[in-house]
């Protein structure tokens, strides 16, 4: 094939050289190529739309995670110092209030702060088993960063401690 007599990209091998083709043949080759390009562009557009939906899902997950991070570090979320059965523990008010409707959430809602028993260091005293409460606290902390795809695991609580655990939650 000579350098100046090239074929359009894509026509069958038995197509005439461009310099030998009639206008009708050239028009047909251009039409075939345009049709192929349109189909390819439509397919690529569908692929991009699918990719956009995936990205939108990832963006929503990131925004949710950002919201949780902001909530975890919020400037209005005060730290609560606790004395749990003689063991000091610290957390935030929002963690203690995560289990909506629970005794714990009610106690730390802000409505009953003046009624809390306090130790000599000013920590709120909770007369409960420290290991059980530590499991509750750990679960609540994990639930703040949990996602529907990765929920917070439920803590393992021995049967004899379940009634106390259930009362806290």
PDB file of C-alpha atoms in Angstrom:
ATOM      1  CA  UNK A   1       0.000   0.000   0.000  1.00  0.00           C
ATOM      2  CA  UNK A   2       1.399   3.403  -0.939  1.00  0.00           C
ATOM      3  CA  UNK A   3       1.785   6.081   1.709  1.00  0.00           C
ATOM      4  CA  UNK A   4      -0.735   8.441   0.101  1.00  0.00           C
ATOM      5  CA  UNK A   5      -3.331   5.739  -0.617  1.00  0.00           C
ATOM      6  CA  UNK A   6      -4.467   4.570   2.843  1.00  0.00           C
ATOM      7  CA  UNK A   7      -7.673   2.868   3.978  1.00  0.00           C
ATOM      8  CA  UNK A   8      -9.996   4.339   6.589  1.00  0.00           C
ATOM      9  CA  UNK A   9      -9.388   2.672   9.940  1.00  0.00           C
ATOM     10  CA  UNK A  10     -11.723  -0.268  10.305  1.00  0.00           C
ATOM     11  CA  UNK A  11     -13.146  -1.238   6.876  1.00  0.00           C
ATOM     12  CA  UNK A  12     -12.727  -4.821   5.690  1.00  0.00           C
ATOM     13  CA  UNK A  13      -9.562  -5.809   3.856  1.00  0.00           C
ATOM     14  CA  UNK A  14     -11.410  -6.146   0.546  1.00  0.00           C
ATOM     15  CA  UNK A  15     -12.412  -2.451   0.599  1.00  0.00           C
ATOM     16  CA  UNK A  16     -10.934  -0.332  -2.163  1.00  0.00           C
ATOM     17  CA  UNK A  17      -8.103   2.063  -1.496  1.00  0.00           C
ATOM     18  CA  UNK A  18      -9.331   5.565  -0.688  1.00  0.00           C
ATOM     19  CA  UNK A  19      -7.891   6.873  -3.926  1.00  0.00           C
ATOM     20  CA  UNK A  20      -9.802   4.191  -5.860  1.00  0.00           C
ATOM     21  CA  UNK A  21     -13.107   4.430  -3.956  1.00  0.00           C
ATOM     22  CA  UNK A  22     -16.179   6.119  -5.311  1.00  0.00           C
ATOM     23  CA  UNK A  23     -17.986   8.816  -3.350  1.00  0.00           C
ATOM     24  CA  UNK A  24     -20.733   6.317  -2.530  1.00  0.00           C
ATOM     25  CA  UNK A  25     -18.194   3.838  -1.194  1.00  0.00           C
ATOM     26  CA  UNK A  26     -16.471   6.556   0.844  1.00  0.00           C
ATOM     27  CA  UNK A  27     -19.817   7.718   2.210  1.00  0.00           C
ATOM     28  CA  UNK A  28     -20.715   4.150   3.149  1.00  0.00           C
ATOM     29  CA  UNK A  29     -17.348   3.637   4.910  1.00  0.00           C
ATOM     30  CA  UNK A  30     -17.760   6.911   6.797  1.00  0.00           C
ATOM     31  CA  UNK A  31     -21.328   5.933   7.775  1.00  0.00           C
ATOM     32  CA  UNK A  32     -20.167   2.527   9.021  1.00  0.00           C
ATOM     33  CA  UNK A  33     -17.384   4.154  11.009  1.00  0.00           C
ATOM     34  CA  UNK A  34     -19.738   6.770  12.483  1.00  0.00           C
ATOM     35  CA  UNK A  35     -22.171   4.035  13.483  1.00  0.00           C
ATOM     36  CA  UNK A  36     -19.373   2.064  15.170  1.00  0.00           C
ATOM     37  CA  UNK A  37     -18.130   5.189  16.948  1.00  0.00           C
ATOM     38  CA  UNK A  38     -21.669   6.036  18.144  1.00  0.00           C
ATOM     39  CA  UNK A  39     -22.148   2.529  19.539  1.00  0.00           C
ATOM     40  CA  UNK A  40     -18.772   2.706  21.258  1.00  0.00           C
ATOM     41  CA  UNK A  41     -19.567   6.153  22.708  1.00  0.00           C
ATOM     42  CA  UNK A  42     -22.972   4.948  23.971  1.00  0.00           C
ATOM     43  CA  UNK A  43     -21.360   1.917  25.616  1.00  0.00           C
ATOM     44  CA  UNK A  44     -18.687   4.098  27.199  1.00  0.00           C
ATOM     45  CA  UNK A  45     -21.370   6.516  28.448  1.00  0.00           C
ATOM     46  CA  UNK A  46     -23.207   3.613  30.137  1.00  0.00           C
ATOM     47  CA  UNK A  47     -19.932   2.498  31.747  1.00  0.00           C
ATOM     48  CA  UNK A  48     -19.287   6.033  32.999  1.00  0.00           C
ATOM     49  CA  UNK A  49     -22.797   6.247  34.454  1.00  0.00           C
ATOM     50  CA  UNK A  50     -22.197   3.001  36.371  1.00  0.00           C
ATOM     51  CA  UNK A  51     -18.841   4.326  37.594  1.00  0.00           C
ATOM     52  CA  UNK A  52     -20.513   7.574  38.693  1.00  0.00           C
ATOM     53  CA  UNK A  53     -23.047   5.608  40.762  1.00  0.00           C
ATOM     54  CA  UNK A  54     -20.206   3.706  42.426  1.00  0.00           C
ATOM     55  CA  UNK A  55     -18.424   6.987  43.151  1.00  0.00           C
ATOM     56  CA  UNK A  56     -21.637   8.500  44.546  1.00  0.00           C
ATOM     57  CA  UNK A  57     -21.914   5.536  46.920  1.00  0.00           C
ATOM     58  CA  UNK A  58     -18.311   5.967  48.016  1.00  0.00           C
ATOM     59  CA  UNK A  59     -18.849   9.709  48.447  1.00  0.00           C
ATOM     60  CA  UNK A  60     -21.859   9.032  50.685  1.00  0.00           C
ATOM     61  CA  UNK A  61     -19.800   6.637  52.823  1.00  0.00           C
ATOM     62  CA  UNK A  62     -17.004   9.214  53.116  1.00  0.00           C
ATOM     63  CA  UNK A  63     -19.457  11.972  54.029  1.00  0.00           C
ATOM     64  CA  UNK A  64     -21.002   9.736  56.679  1.00  0.00           C
ATOM     65  CA  UNK A  65     -17.543   8.922  58.032  1.00  0.00           C
ATOM     66  CA  UNK A  66     -16.636  12.618  58.033  1.00  0.00           C
ATOM     67  CA  UNK A  67     -19.825  13.372  59.963  1.00  0.00           C
ATOM     68  CA  UNK A  68     -18.967  10.698  62.528  1.00  0.00           C
ATOM     69  CA  UNK A  69     -15.431  12.044  62.895  1.00  0.00           C
ATOM     70  CA  UNK A  70     -16.761  15.571  63.409  1.00  0.00           C
ATOM     71  CA  UNK A  71     -19.212  14.228  65.985  1.00  0.00           C
ATOM     72  CA  UNK A  72     -16.405  12.379  67.757  1.00  0.00           C
ATOM     73  CA  UNK A  73     -14.244  15.483  67.944  1.00  0.00           C
ATOM     74  CA  UNK A  74     -17.031  18.020  68.334  1.00  0.00           C
ATOM     75  CA  UNK A  75     -16.213  20.975  70.512  1.00  0.00           C
ATOM     76  CA  UNK A  76     -19.567  20.766  72.313  1.00  0.00           C
ATOM     77  CA  UNK A  77     -19.063  17.124  73.284  1.00  0.00           C
ATOM     78  CA  UNK A  78     -17.700  17.400  76.800  1.00  0.00           C
ATOM     79  CA  UNK A  79     -15.518  14.775  78.399  1.00  0.00           C
ATOM     80  CA  UNK A  80     -17.091  12.922  81.294  1.00  0.00           C
ATOM     81  CA  UNK A  81     -14.805  11.596  84.006  1.00  0.00           C
ATOM     82  CA  UNK A  82     -16.211   8.486  85.643  1.00  0.00           C
ATOM     83  CA  UNK A  83     -15.445   6.393  88.691  1.00  0.00           C
ATOM     84  CA  UNK A  84     -16.842   2.996  87.749  1.00  0.00           C
ATOM     85  CA  UNK A  85     -16.881   0.742  90.804  1.00  0.00           C
ATOM     86  CA  UNK A  86     -13.623   2.332  91.952  1.00  0.00           C
ATOM     87  CA  UNK A  87     -11.942   2.320  88.532  1.00  0.00           C
ATOM     88  CA  UNK A  88     -11.452   5.670  86.745  1.00  0.00           C
ATOM     89  CA  UNK A  89     -12.728   5.853  83.159  1.00  0.00           C
ATOM     90  CA  UNK A  90     -13.157   8.727  80.738  1.00  0.00           C
ATOM     91  CA  UNK A  91     -15.383   9.139  77.733  1.00  0.00           C
ATOM     92  CA  UNK A  92     -17.591  11.729  76.093  1.00  0.00           C
ATOM     93  CA  UNK A  93     -21.172  12.579  76.845  1.00  0.00           C
ATOM     94  CA  UNK A  94     -22.219  11.666  73.310  1.00  0.00           C
ATOM     95  CA  UNK A  95     -20.839   8.125  73.710  1.00  0.00           C
ATOM     96  CA  UNK A  96     -22.778   7.666  76.942  1.00  0.00           C
ATOM     97  CA  UNK A  97     -25.951   8.895  75.217  1.00  0.00           C
ATOM     98  CA  UNK A  98     -25.661   6.689  72.105  1.00  0.00           C
ATOM     99  CA  UNK A  99     -28.021   3.991  73.374  1.00  0.00           C
ATOM    100  CA  UNK A 100     -31.137   6.151  73.062  1.00  0.00           C
ATOM    101  CA  UNK A 101     -33.791   5.442  75.655  1.00  0.00           C
ATOM    102  CA  UNK A 102     -31.355   3.637  77.957  1.00  0.00           C
ATOM    103  CA  UNK A 103     -30.744   4.431  81.622  1.00  0.00           C
ATOM    104  CA  UNK A 104     -27.211   5.481  80.704  1.00  0.00           C
ATOM    105  CA  UNK A 105     -28.414   7.901  78.027  1.00  0.00           C
ATOM    106  CA  UNK A 106     -30.935   9.366  80.442  1.00  0.00           C
ATOM    107  CA  UNK A 107     -28.361   9.805  83.197  1.00  0.00           C
ATOM    108  CA  UNK A 108     -25.964  11.714  80.925  1.00  0.00           C
ATOM    109  CA  UNK A 109     -28.471  13.630  78.805  1.00  0.00           C
ATOM    110  CA  UNK A 110     -27.553  16.800  80.687  1.00  0.00           C
ATOM    111  CA  UNK A 111     -30.868  16.959  82.532  1.00  0.00           C
ATOM    112  CA  UNK A 112     -29.630  15.229  85.688  1.00  0.00           C
ATOM    113  CA  UNK A 113     -26.001  16.371  86.017  1.00  0.00           C
ATOM    114  CA  UNK A 114     -26.578  17.943  89.423  1.00  0.00           C
ATOM    115  CA  UNK A 115     -27.988  14.689  90.799  1.00  0.00           C
ATOM    116  CA  UNK A 116     -24.953  12.520  90.034  1.00  0.00           C
ATOM    117  CA  UNK A 117     -23.012  11.039  92.928  1.00  0.00           C
ATOM    118  CA  UNK A 118     -19.394  12.149  92.695  1.00  0.00           C
ATOM    119  CA  UNK A 119     -16.171  10.911  94.239  1.00  0.00           C
ATOM    120  CA  UNK A 120     -13.610  13.153  95.963  1.00  0.00           C
ATOM    121  CA  UNK A 121     -11.960  13.968  92.571  1.00  0.00           C
ATOM    122  CA  UNK A 122     -15.313  15.102  91.158  1.00  0.00           C
ATOM    123  CA  UNK A 123     -15.800  12.076  88.884  1.00  0.00           C
ATOM    124  CA  UNK A 124     -19.307  10.732  88.410  1.00  0.00           C
ATOM    125  CA  UNK A 125     -19.581   7.586  90.507  1.00  0.00           C
ATOM    126  CA  UNK A 126     -21.264   4.541  88.965  1.00  0.00           C
ATOM    127  CA  UNK A 127     -21.645   1.607  91.301  1.00  0.00           C
ATOM    128  CA  UNK A 128     -21.395  -1.096  88.649  1.00  0.00           C
ATOM    129  CA  UNK A 129     -18.927  -3.820  87.760  1.00  0.00           C
ATOM    130  CA  UNK A 130     -15.988  -2.130  85.950  1.00  0.00           C
ATOM    131  CA  UNK A 131     -15.329  -4.963  83.425  1.00  0.00           C
ATOM    132  CA  UNK A 132     -18.999  -5.062  82.419  1.00  0.00           C
ATOM    133  CA  UNK A 133     -19.155  -1.298  82.059  1.00  0.00           C
ATOM    134  CA  UNK A 134     -15.898  -1.313  80.071  1.00  0.00           C
ATOM    135  CA  UNK A 135     -17.554  -3.684  77.580  1.00  0.00           C
ATOM    136  CA  UNK A 136     -20.576  -1.432  77.316  1.00  0.00           C
ATOM    137  CA  UNK A 137     -18.356   1.591  76.790  1.00  0.00           C
ATOM    138  CA  UNK A 138     -16.264  -0.214  74.170  1.00  0.00           C
ATOM    139  CA  UNK A 139     -19.384  -1.253  72.265  1.00  0.00           C
ATOM    140  CA  UNK A 140     -20.774   2.283  72.343  1.00  0.00           C
ATOM    141  CA  UNK A 141     -17.469   3.716  71.111  1.00  0.00           C
ATOM    142  CA  UNK A 142     -17.304   1.211  68.260  1.00  0.00           C
ATOM    143  CA  UNK A 143     -20.907   1.914  67.294  1.00  0.00           C
ATOM    144  CA  UNK A 144     -19.972   5.567  66.670  1.00  0.00           C
ATOM    145  CA  UNK A 145     -17.618   4.574  63.853  1.00  0.00           C
ATOM    146  CA  UNK A 146     -19.556   1.559  62.611  1.00  0.00           C
ATOM    147  CA  UNK A 147     -21.078   1.465  59.150  1.00  0.00           C
ATOM    148  CA  UNK A 148     -23.890  -0.688  57.745  1.00  0.00           C
ATOM    149  CA  UNK A 149     -21.211  -2.744  55.983  1.00  0.00           C
ATOM    150  CA  UNK A 150     -19.161  -3.077  59.167  1.00  0.00           C
ATOM    151  CA  UNK A 151     -21.412  -2.890  62.256  1.00  0.00           C
ATOM    152  CA  UNK A 152     -20.028  -2.742  65.770  1.00  0.00           C
ATOM    153  CA  UNK A 153     -19.626  -6.235  67.200  1.00  0.00           C
ATOM    154  CA  UNK A 154     -21.753  -7.076  70.195  1.00  0.00           C
ATOM    155  CA  UNK A 155     -19.655  -7.584  73.321  1.00  0.00           C
ATOM    156  CA  UNK A 156     -19.375 -11.026  74.839  1.00  0.00           C
ATOM    157  CA  UNK A 157     -20.849 -10.915  78.311  1.00  0.00           C
ATOM    158  CA  UNK A 158     -20.903 -14.000  80.537  1.00  0.00           C
ATOM    159  CA  UNK A 159     -24.412 -15.236  81.377  1.00  0.00           C
ATOM    160  CA  UNK A 160     -24.130 -14.364  85.069  1.00  0.00           C
ATOM    161  CA  UNK A 161     -23.351 -10.705  84.180  1.00  0.00           C
ATOM    162  CA  UNK A 162     -25.996 -10.284  81.444  1.00  0.00           C
ATOM    163  CA  UNK A 163     -28.709  -8.828  83.731  1.00  0.00           C
ATOM    164  CA  UNK A 164     -26.331  -6.062  84.863  1.00  0.00           C
ATOM    165  CA  UNK A 165     -25.176  -5.472  81.287  1.00  0.00           C
ATOM    166  CA  UNK A 166     -28.753  -5.305  79.979  1.00  0.00           C
ATOM    167  CA  UNK A 167     -29.710  -2.728  82.633  1.00  0.00           C
ATOM    168  CA  UNK A 168     -26.901  -0.431  81.516  1.00  0.00           C
ATOM    169  CA  UNK A 169     -27.948  -0.535  77.894  1.00  0.00           C
TER     170      UNK A 169
END
